[in-house]
Short mmCIF file of C-alpha atoms in Angstrom, two decimals:
data_model
loop_
_atom_site.label_atom_id
_atom_site.label_comp_id
_atom_site.label_asym_id
_atom_site.label_seq_id
_atom_site.Cartn_x
_atom_site.Cartn_y
_atom_site.Cartn_z
CA UNK A 1 0.00 0.15 0.10
CA UNK A 2 1.34 3.28 -0.98
CA UNK A 3 2.91 5.45 1.68
CA UNK A 4 3.17 2.49 4.36
CA UNK A 5 6.37 2.46 6.27
CA UNK A 6 5.73 -0.96 7.72
CA UNK A 7 7.15 -4.18 6.52
CA UNK A 8 4.26 -6.45 7.48
CA UNK A 9 5.95 -9.97 7.51
CA UNK A 10 8.60 -8.18 10.08
CA UNK A 11 6.23 -6.97 12.53
CA UNK A 12 6.62 -9.01 15.86
CA UNK A 13 3.94 -10.47 17.71
CA UNK A 14 4.64 -8.18 20.91
CA UNK A 15 4.70 -5.30 18.57
CA UNK A 16 1.59 -5.89 17.02
CA UNK A 17 0.10 -6.62 20.48
CA UNK A 18 1.16 -3.41 21.51
CA UNK A 19 -0.27 -1.54 18.60
CA UNK A 20 -3.53 -3.32 18.62
CA UNK A 21 -3.84 -2.67 22.80
CA UNK A 22 -3.22 1.03 22.03
CA UNK A 23 -5.95 1.27 18.97
CA UNK A 24 -8.37 -0.82 21.32
CA UNK A 25 -8.15 1.58 24.16
CA UNK A 26 -8.65 4.39 21.80
CA UNK A 27 -11.84 2.83 20.30
CA UNK A 28 -12.99 2.21 23.96
CA UNK A 29 -12.65 5.75 24.79
CA UNK A 30 -15.07 6.96 21.79
CA UNK A 31 -17.21 4.09 22.82
CA UNK A 32 -17.54 5.29 26.33
CA UNK A 33 -18.17 8.98 25.11
CA UNK A 34 -21.07 7.73 23.15
CA UNK A 35 -22.94 5.48 25.76
CA UNK A 36 -21.38 5.62 29.07
CA UNK A 37 -22.53 9.31 29.52
CA UNK A 38 -26.13 8.30 28.66
CA UNK A 39 -27.17 6.97 32.11
CA UNK A 40 -25.68 10.06 33.79
CA UNK A 41 -27.62 12.56 31.70
CA UNK A 42 -30.35 13.02 34.58
CA UNK A 43 -27.42 13.77 37.10
CA UNK A 44 -25.83 16.30 34.62
CA UNK A 45 -29.25 18.08 34.41
CA UNK A 46 -29.66 18.15 38.32
CA UNK A 47 -26.10 19.26 38.84
CA UNK A 48 -25.94 21.93 36.49
CA UNK A 49 -29.16 23.20 37.16
CA UNK A 50 -30.55 22.69 33.42
CA UNK A 51 -33.01 20.94 31.34
CA UNK A 52 -32.78 17.38 30.13
CA UNK A 53 -33.32 18.81 26.35
CA UNK A 54 -30.15 20.93 26.51
CA UNK A 55 -28.51 17.89 28.01
CA UNK A 56 -29.85 15.84 25.19
CA UNK A 57 -28.25 18.53 22.85
CA UNK A 58 -24.95 17.93 24.12
CA UNK A 59 -25.24 14.21 23.42
CA UNK A 60 -26.46 15.14 19.99
CA UNK A 61 -23.57 17.71 19.33
CA UNK A 62 -21.15 14.68 20.42
CA UNK A 63 -22.74 12.33 17.73
CA UNK A 64 -22.84 15.00 15.19
CA UNK A 65 -19.54 15.96 15.29
CA UNK A 66 -17.90 12.42 15.46
CA UNK A 67 -19.74 11.48 12.43
CA UNK A 68 -18.32 14.39 10.43
CA UNK A 69 -14.73 14.04 12.05
CA UNK A 70 -14.89 10.41 10.71
CA UNK A 71 -15.57 11.42 7.13
CA UNK A 72 -12.95 14.28 7.17
CA UNK A 73 -10.02 13.05 9.43
CA UNK A 74 -10.05 9.70 7.95
CA UNK A 75 -9.13 11.05 4.20
CA UNK A 76 -7.16 13.79 5.84
CA UNK A 77 -4.96 11.21 7.30
CA UNK A 78 -4.09 9.98 3.43
CA UNK A 79 -1.95 13.02 3.21
CA UNK A 80 -0.60 13.83 6.43
CA UNK A 81 -0.16 10.52 8.49
CA UNK A 82 -2.65 8.23 10.06
CA UNK A 83 -0.65 8.26 13.64
CA UNK A 84 -0.54 12.14 13.60
CA UNK A 85 -4.19 12.36 13.01
CA UNK A 86 -5.12 9.75 15.56
CA UNK A 87 -2.88 11.36 18.57
CA UNK A 88 -4.09 14.74 17.89
CA UNK A 89 -7.69 13.19 17.88
CA UNK A 90 -7.33 11.75 21.16
CA UNK A 91 -5.63 14.67 22.71
CA UNK A 92 -8.51 17.16 21.79
CA UNK A 93 -10.84 14.34 22.91
CA UNK A 94 -8.98 14.46 26.19
CA UNK A 95 -9.04 18.01 26.43
CA UNK A 96 -12.78 18.03 25.94
CA UNK A 97 -13.37 15.32 28.60
CA UNK A 98 -11.25 17.53 31.19
CA UNK A 99 -13.40 20.50 30.18
CA UNK A 100 -16.52 18.43 30.58
CA UNK A 101 -15.59 17.12 34.11
CA UNK A 102 -14.95 20.73 35.29
CA UNK A 103 -18.03 22.30 33.41
CA UNK A 104 -19.97 24.84 35.69
CA UNK A 105 -22.77 25.05 33.21
CA UNK A 106 -24.47 23.65 30.35
CA UNK A 107 -22.93 26.00 27.70
CA UNK A 108 -19.57 24.67 28.58
CA UNK A 109 -20.31 21.07 28.78
CA UNK A 110 -21.88 21.41 25.34
CA UNK A 111 -18.49 22.98 23.76
CA UNK A 112 -16.68 20.18 25.61
CA UNK A 113 -18.81 17.46 24.04
CA UNK A 114 -18.04 19.38 20.77
CA UNK A 115 -14.35 18.53 21.45
CA UNK A 116 -14.94 15.35 22.32
CA UNK A 117 -16.66 14.42 18.93
CA UNK A 118 -13.09 14.59 17.76
CA UNK A 119 -12.61 11.04 18.82
CA UNK A 120 -15.29 10.15 16.10
CA UNK A 121 -12.57 9.41 13.65
CA UNK A 122 -10.92 6.81 16.08
CA UNK A 123 -12.83 3.80 14.53
CA UNK A 124 -11.94 4.59 10.85
CA UNK A 125 -8.17 5.62 11.59
CA UNK A 126 -7.83 2.27 13.63
CA UNK A 127 -9.23 0.17 10.72
CA UNK A 128 -6.88 2.05 8.45
CA UNK A 129 -3.71 1.49 10.45
CA UNK A 130 -4.60 -2.11 11.01
CA UNK A 131 -4.74 -2.56 7.05
CA UNK A 132 -1.63 -0.71 6.48
CA UNK A 133 0.41 -2.66 9.28
CA UNK A 134 -0.85 -6.35 8.92
CA UNK A 135 -1.44 -8.91 6.54
CA UNK A 136 -4.93 -9.45 4.97
CA UNK A 137 -5.61 -12.33 7.37
CA UNK A 138 -4.03 -10.78 10.25
CA UNK A 139 -6.26 -7.67 9.50
CA UNK A 140 -9.53 -9.59 9.52
CA UNK A 141 -8.70 -11.29 13.09
CA UNK A 142 -7.80 -7.88 14.27
CA UNK A 143 -10.59 -6.25 12.99
CA UNK A 144 -13.02 -8.59 14.57
CA UNK A 145 -11.20 -8.41 17.79
CA UNK A 146 -11.59 -4.56 17.75
CA UNK A 147 -15.22 -4.78 16.98
CA UNK A 148 -16.12 -7.52 19.48
CA UNK A 149 -14.37 -5.68 22.51
CA UNK A 150 -16.28 -2.57 21.32
CA UNK A 151 -19.34 -4.35 21.26
CA UNK A 152 -18.82 -5.91 24.54
CA UNK A 153 -17.96 -2.92 26.31
CA UNK A 154 -21.31 -1.35 24.77
CA UNK A 155 -23.00 -3.82 26.73
CA UNK A 156 -21.62 -2.90 30.21
CA UNK A 157 -20.41 0.64 30.11
CA UNK A 158 -24.00 2.05 30.44
CA UNK A 159 -24.28 0.01 33.68
CA UNK A 160 -21.03 1.44 34.88
CA UNK A 161 -22.12 4.88 33.93
CA UNK A 162 -25.20 4.67 35.62
CA UNK A 163 -23.39 3.33 38.98
CA UNK A 164 -20.75 6.26 38.73
CA UNK A 165 -23.46 8.69 38.38
CA UNK A 166 -25.61 7.48 41.22
CA UNK A 167 -22.71 7.23 43.66
CA UNK A 168 -20.00 9.86 42.82
CA UNK A 169 -21.62 12.11 40.10
CA UNK A 170 -21.53 12.70 36.38
CA UNK A 171 -17.95 14.14 36.71
CA UNK A 172 -16.47 10.68 37.53
CA UNK A 173 -17.77 9.31 34.00
CA UNK A 174 -15.78 11.95 32.41
CA UNK A 175 -12.73 11.54 34.50
CA UNK A 176 -12.76 7.76 33.52
CA UNK A 177 -13.19 8.68 29.96
CA UNK A 178 -10.06 11.44 30.33
CA UNK A 179 -8.02 8.79 31.93
CA UNK A 180 -8.59 6.16 29.01
CA UNK A 181 -8.26 9.29 26.49
CA UNK A 182 -4.60 10.22 27.74
CA UNK A 183 -3.39 6.61 28.03
CA UNK A 184 -4.58 5.82 24.24
CA UNK A 185 -2.73 8.98 23.09
CA UNK A 186 0.33 8.24 24.77
CA UNK A 187 0.49 4.54 23.74
CA UNK A 188 -0.48 5.51 20.13
CA UNK A 189 2.36 8.06 20.00
CA UNK A 190 4.73 5.52 21.66
CA UNK A 191 3.56 2.26 19.78
CA UNK A 192 1.50 2.86 16.69
CA UNK A 193 3.88 3.31 13.59
CA UNK A 194 3.35 6.22 11.09
CA UNK A 195 1.89 5.23 7.90
CA UNK A 196 0.84 7.31 4.62
CA UNK A 197 3.29 10.20 6.25
CA UNK A 198 4.80 12.59 3.62
CA UNK A 199 2.65 10.98 0.60
CA UNK A 200 1.66 14.30 -0.37
CA UNK A 201 -1.12 15.71 -2.25
CA UNK A 202 -3.92 18.28 -1.57
CA UNK A 203 -7.08 17.72 0.76
CA UNK A 204 -10.22 18.36 -0.85
CA UNK A 205 -11.71 20.95 1.65
CA UNK A 206 -14.43 22.00 -0.81
CA UNK A 207 -15.76 18.51 -1.16
CA UNK A 208 -15.21 17.66 2.62
CA UNK A 209 -17.35 20.83 3.45
CA UNK A 210 -19.99 19.77 1.11
CA UNK A 211 -20.31 16.24 2.34
CA UNK A 212 -20.09 17.01 6.26
CA UNK A 213 -22.70 19.89 5.59
CA UNK A 214 -25.23 17.41 3.63
CA UNK A 215 -24.42 14.75 6.43
CA UNK A 216 -25.19 17.29 9.27
CA UNK A 217 -28.08 18.41 7.48
CA UNK A 218 -29.71 15.12 6.87
CA UNK A 219 -28.78 13.97 10.42
CA UNK A 220 -30.55 17.16 12.14
CA UNK A 221 -33.36 16.64 9.66
CA UNK A 222 -33.91 13.16 10.74
CA UNK A 223 -33.81 14.19 14.24
CA UNK A 224 -36.24 16.93 13.71
CA UNK A 225 -38.48 14.69 11.78
CA UNK A 226 -38.70 12.53 14.42
CA UNK A 227 -39.28 14.99 16.97
CA UNK A 228 -41.72 17.51 15.31
CA UNK A 229 -43.07 15.52 12.45
CA UNK A 230 -41.37 14.77 8.72
CA UNK A 231 -43.58 17.59 7.43
CA UNK A 232 -42.60 20.12 9.66
CA UNK A 233 -40.77 23.40 7.93
CA UNK A 234 -37.59 22.62 9.87
CA UNK A 235 -37.39 19.06 9.07
CA UNK A 236 -38.19 19.56 5.43
CA UNK A 237 -35.70 22.55 5.10
CA UNK A 238 -33.15 20.35 6.65
CA UNK A 239 -33.73 17.25 4.57
CA UNK A 240 -33.93 19.18 1.20
CA UNK A 241 -30.60 21.30 2.13
CA UNK A 242 -28.97 18.01 2.59
CA UNK A 243 -30.05 16.71 -0.69
CA UNK A 244 -28.75 19.96 -2.36
CA UNK A 245 -25.48 19.88 -0.47
CA UNK A 246 -24.94 16.12 -1.81
CA UNK A 247 -25.63 17.21 -5.45
CA UNK A 248 -23.07 20.06 -4.76
CA UNK A 249 -20.68 17.17 -3.41
CA UNK A 250 -21.09 15.39 -6.64
CA UNK A 251 -20.51 18.32 -8.72
CA UNK A 252 -17.25 19.14 -6.75
CA UNK A 253 -16.00 15.72 -6.95
CA UNK A 254 -16.11 16.03 -10.85
CA UNK A 255 -14.32 19.01 -11.15
CA UNK A 256 -11.44 18.94 -8.48
CA UNK A 257 -7.88 17.42 -9.19
CA UNK A 258 -7.69 15.23 -5.89
CA UNK A 259 -11.53 14.68 -4.79
CA UNK A 260 -12.32 13.40 -1.46
CA UNK A 261 -13.68 10.12 -3.62
CA UNK A 262 -13.72 10.29 -7.36
CA UNK A 263 -17.06 10.19 -9.04
CA UNK A 264 -16.21 7.22 -10.82
CA UNK A 265 -15.91 5.41 -7.66
CA UNK A 266 -19.03 7.03 -6.10
CA UNK A 267 -21.00 5.41 -8.82
CA UNK A 268 -19.17 1.98 -9.03
CA UNK A 269 -20.44 -1.11 -7.42
CA UNK A 270 -17.37 -1.10 -5.16
CA UNK A 271 -18.51 1.84 -3.13
CA UNK A 272 -22.50 2.93 -3.24
CA UNK A 273 -23.95 -0.81 -2.56
CA UNK A 274 -21.73 -1.07 0.46
CA UNK A 275 -22.70 2.35 1.96
CA UNK A 276 -26.52 1.52 1.17
CA UNK A 277 -26.13 -1.98 2.63
CA UNK A 278 -24.77 0.00 5.90
CA UNK A 279 -27.23 2.51 5.89
CA UNK A 280 -30.07 -0.15 5.69
CA UNK A 281 -28.71 -2.77 8.20
CA UNK A 282 -28.56 0.00 10.73
CA UNK A 283 -31.77 1.23 10.11
CA UNK A 284 -33.17 -2.22 10.46
CA UNK A 285 -31.39 -3.64 13.20
CA UNK A 286 -30.19 -1.03 15.78
CA UNK A 287 -33.46 0.42 16.18
CA UNK A 288 -34.87 -3.13 17.07
CA UNK A 289 -32.17 -3.65 19.48
CA UNK A 290 -31.84 -0.20 21.22
CA UNK A 291 -35.25 1.27 21.07
CA UNK A 292 -38.05 -0.76 20.32
CA UNK A 293 -37.48 -3.77 22.57
CA UNK A 294 -36.12 -1.40 25.19
CA UNK A 295 -39.48 0.50 25.37
CA UNK A 296 -41.50 -2.95 24.85
CA UNK A 297 -39.63 -4.43 28.20
CA UNK A 298 -40.34 -1.23 30.23
CA UNK A 299 -43.96 -0.71 28.89
CA UNK A 300 -45.85 -1.79 32.02
CA UNK A 301 -49.40 -1.90 30.00
CA UNK A 302 -48.41 -3.48 26.76
CA UNK A 303 -44.88 -4.93 27.67
CA UNK A 304 -43.08 -6.69 30.20
CA UNK A 305 -42.90 -3.84 32.90
CA UNK A 306 -39.33 -4.45 33.57
CA UNK A 307 -37.33 -1.65 34.82
CA UNK A 308 -34.05 -0.02 32.91
CA UNK A 309 -31.46 -2.20 34.82
CA UNK A 310 -33.21 -5.52 34.09
CA UNK A 311 -34.24 -4.35 30.75
CA UNK A 312 -30.52 -3.71 29.84
CA UNK A 313 -29.44 -7.12 31.46
CA UNK A 314 -31.69 -9.00 29.47
CA UNK A 315 -31.76 -7.44 26.15
CA UNK A 316 -28.70 -5.29 25.50
CA UNK A 317 -26.00 -6.76 27.45
CA UNK A 318 -26.26 -10.28 25.84
CA UNK A 319 -26.01 -9.29 22.25
CA UNK A 320 -23.08 -7.44 23.14
CA UNK A 321 -21.25 -10.16 25.13
CA UNK A 322 -22.16 -12.89 22.42
CA UNK A 323 -20.82 -10.49 19.78
CA UNK A 324 -17.65 -10.48 21.83
CA UNK A 325 -17.07 -14.22 20.87
CA UNK A 326 -18.46 -14.07 17.14
CA UNK A 327 -16.78 -10.93 16.10
CA UNK A 328 -13.30 -12.55 16.35
CA UNK A 329 -14.56 -15.75 14.50
CA UNK A 330 -16.16 -13.43 11.80
CA UNK A 331 -12.73 -11.77 11.22
CA UNK A 332 -11.20 -15.07 10.97
CA UNK A 333 -13.43 -16.57 8.46
CA UNK A 334 -14.06 -13.26 6.05
CA UNK A 335 -10.59 -13.07 4.54
CA UNK A 336 -10.67 -16.99 3.79
CA UNK A 337 -14.30 -17.73 2.68
CA UNK A 338 -15.06 -14.11 1.43
CA UNK A 339 -16.16 -10.88 3.27
CA UNK A 340 -19.56 -10.78 1.50
CA UNK A 341 -20.51 -14.18 2.11
CA UNK A 342 -20.04 -13.70 5.76
CA UNK A 343 -21.63 -10.46 5.75
CA UNK A 344 -24.74 -12.03 3.78
CA UNK A 345 -25.04 -15.08 6.37
CA UNK A 346 -24.86 -12.46 9.23
CA UNK A 347 -27.74 -10.37 7.54
CA UNK A 348 -29.89 -13.38 6.95
CA UNK A 349 -29.45 -14.73 10.59
CA UNK A 350 -30.36 -11.36 11.80
CA UNK A 351 -33.39 -11.29 9.50
CA UNK A 352 -34.59 -14.63 10.85
CA UNK A 353 -33.93 -13.55 14.46
CA UNK A 354 -36.05 -10.30 13.54
CA UNK A 355 -38.91 -12.48 12.19
CA UNK A 356 -38.83 -14.69 15.61
CA UNK A 357 -38.84 -11.51 17.69
CA UNK A 358 -41.69 -10.08 15.69
CA UNK A 359 -43.95 -13.23 15.70
CA UNK A 360 -43.35 -13.77 19.38
CA UNK A 361 -42.88 -10.45 20.67
CA UNK A 362 -45.44 -11.09 23.52
CA UNK A 363 -43.06 -13.57 25.24
CA UNK A 364 -39.74 -11.78 26.81
CA UNK A 365 -38.08 -15.15 26.89
CA UNK A 366 -38.45 -16.00 23.14
CA UNK A 367 -37.47 -12.39 22.34
CA UNK A 368 -34.55 -12.89 24.37
CA UNK A 369 -33.70 -16.02 22.57
CA UNK A 370 -34.10 -13.99 19.13
CA UNK A 371 -31.68 -11.50 20.61
CA UNK A 372 -28.95 -14.30 21.07
CA UNK A 373 -29.32 -14.80 17.66
CA UNK A 374 -28.84 -11.08 16.81
CA UNK A 375 -25.74 -11.08 18.86
CA UNK A 376 -24.13 -13.61 16.54
CA UNK A 377 -25.44 -12.58 13.26
CA UNK A 378 -25.61 -8.63 13.95
CA UNK A 379 -23.22 -7.85 16.48
CA UNK A 380 -20.58 -10.32 15.45
CA UNK A 381 -20.83 -11.02 11.64
CA UNK A 382 -22.57 -8.10 10.10
CA UNK A 383 -20.60 -5.23 12.12
CA UNK A 384 -17.39 -6.99 11.67
CA UNK A 385 -17.67 -7.35 7.99
CA UNK A 386 -19.51 -4.03 7.18
CA UNK A 387 -16.57 -2.24 9.04
CA UNK A 388 -13.75 -4.33 7.13
CA UNK A 389 -15.15 -3.93 3.64
CA UNK A 390 -15.15 -0.21 4.21
CA UNK A 391 -11.58 -0.80 4.30
CA UNK A 392 -10.51 -3.38 1.90
CA UNK A 393 -13.05 -1.95 -0.86
CA UNK A 394 -11.81 1.61 -0.58
CA UNK A 395 -9.99 2.91 -3.56
CA UNK A 396 -6.28 2.71 -3.46
CA UNK A 397 -5.54 6.32 -4.22
CA UNK A 398 -7.93 7.61 -1.46
CA UNK A 399 -8.13 4.54 1.15
CA UNK A 400 -9.39 6.85 3.93
CA UNK A 401 -12.67 7.97 2.06
CA UNK A 402 -14.82 4.90 2.00
CA UNK A 403 -14.34 4.16 5.57
CA UNK A 404 -15.35 7.62 6.83
CA UNK A 405 -18.63 7.54 4.26
CA UNK A 406 -19.27 3.90 5.67
CA UNK A 407 -18.82 5.31 8.96
CA UNK A 408 -21.22 8.13 8.40
CA UNK A 409 -23.80 5.76 7.21
CA UNK A 410 -23.58 3.91 10.47
CA UNK A 411 -24.67 7.03 12.20
CA UNK A 412 -27.59 7.88 9.92
CA UNK A 413 -28.80 4.42 9.66
CA UNK A 414 -29.14 4.40 13.40
CA UNK A 415 -31.04 7.72 13.61
CA UNK A 416 -33.07 6.96 10.69
CA UNK A 417 -34.42 3.43 12.00
CA UNK A 418 -35.64 5.08 15.17
CA UNK A 419 -37.31 7.61 13.25
CA UNK A 420 -39.14 5.48 11.06
CA UNK A 421 -40.44 3.20 13.89
CA UNK A 422 -40.93 5.83 16.57
CA UNK A 423 -44.23 6.86 15.72
CA UNK A 424 -45.35 3.06 15.56
CA UNK A 425 -43.85 2.40 18.91
CA UNK A 426 -45.26 5.54 20.46
CA UNK A 427 -48.69 3.85 19.54
CA UNK A 428 -47.67 0.69 21.37
CA UNK A 429 -47.63 -1.40 18.19
CA UNK A 430 -44.28 -3.17 18.80
CA UNK A 431 -45.23 -6.08 16.77
CA UNK A 432 -45.47 -3.93 13.60
CA UNK A 433 -42.26 -1.76 14.57
CA UNK A 434 -40.35 -5.19 14.78
CA UNK A 435 -41.72 -6.33 11.10
CA UNK A 436 -40.59 -2.86 9.61
CA UNK A 437 -37.17 -3.77 10.84
CA UNK A 438 -37.45 -7.23 9.29
CA UNK A 439 -38.57 -5.57 6.16
CA UNK A 440 -35.52 -2.98 5.95
CA UNK A 441 -32.98 -5.61 6.96
CA UNK A 442 -34.14 -7.78 4.20
CA UNK A 443 -33.51 -4.69 1.71
CA UNK A 444 -29.71 -4.62 3.46
CA UNK A 445 -29.42 -8.13 2.35
CA UNK A 446 -30.73 -7.23 -1.30
CA UNK A 447 -28.07 -4.54 -1.53
CA UNK A 448 -25.37 -6.62 -0.24
CA UNK A 449 -25.82 -8.55 -3.48
CA UNK A 450 -25.02 -5.53 -5.60
CA UNK A 451 -21.60 -5.36 -4.04
CA UNK A 452 -19.20 -6.09 -6.80
CA UNK A 453 -15.43 -5.44 -5.80
CA UNK A 454 -12.43 -6.77 -7.88
CA UNK A 455 -11.93 -10.48 -7.66
CA UNK A 456 -9.12 -10.30 -5.04
CA UNK A 457 -7.45 -7.54 -3.34
CA UNK A 458 -3.96 -8.38 -1.65
CA UNK A 459 -4.80 -12.19 -2.10
CA UNK A 460 -8.21 -11.67 0.04
CA UNK A 461 -11.39 -13.39 -0.86
CA UNK A 462 -13.99 -10.62 -1.21
#
């Protein structure tokens, strides 16, 4: 790979372990930013004397900036070096964590959360660095491990965040994130080799501005559509504005000499079907796990009447923990039998699990069984292969572009799924909401058959 300064075969097992450890800590620090803070939001509102709406805005800003950072910084790393961008991102995030820990009011907290959003590129940079320094088969295994550990943390950090907020206060949550961020930055600076440093070229800032503006408008438009109705002036304006900016982005990419991603790649079956598959998969499955069944389990009249802790232990933690085991298996299998094949098997298993959950939504234990299937199919197989394909299919002249776009599709898909099923869930029709997830996930499976990469990439079976 152009610009890589690492001789893959010469990489020692110890060195690889240190690199992987540094990258995992960085990824976990982002995950904690995203989910460990959530159960502390009521304490934040009480301590800072503000409203839950404004605290929610701080979370929205973090997620939005994180998504945009993933698009821009992953591509920027093609020009200035991956380690440099990663370390700077982690240091900015750590500064934001320190400010959040000491925040005297909600305004300062929102500004701090914006700074923490710089860690949004950590996932993409981690995948790109692993691709640069490891062989194809090693990359698959490492990717599966990173995805699995992050998913496993995602099932437990909410419980830890709630416990810290209840016993010490929300500032302890940001102290934990600060500590991990500093450790990750120091380890990355010491052990992660620099790749793509000094490769030259100019960053396509016009394309980056147009694309990030479009993604921001679409994300906010989906959020406003969910809150105020899809035909509300603000939601419509944002969605139309996002579509216009996407058209501007397309025009820019056809004109500049060194685009964010060349238009010929954008319209190729190497790129857009993967982004579509990611968008549809997250739209279908994420809302079922993190929204529909969570509310179903806590509904005292139409659901199971469980408290939040028991709901998380029964429906959120098991898929995450099961993904901890199945993710590395997916990463080991994918380069050997084909990334697309493992993805399709995962999507098919996810669809079957959602069908089972929708058909037997009245039984908590049968839904629990269905979520075991989602832990294998979605958390393990689908999430690992979608992340991996974003790296292995990215054009060689712009290797950081597709991971950034694919990462944005993760975020938009998650928001879109909740927006689609929210009216149905609000009406208490959980069965229909789950059937909607089945239909959208089936579309993701169809889209996966449209992915058409080169027959092999560096000896890998795609």
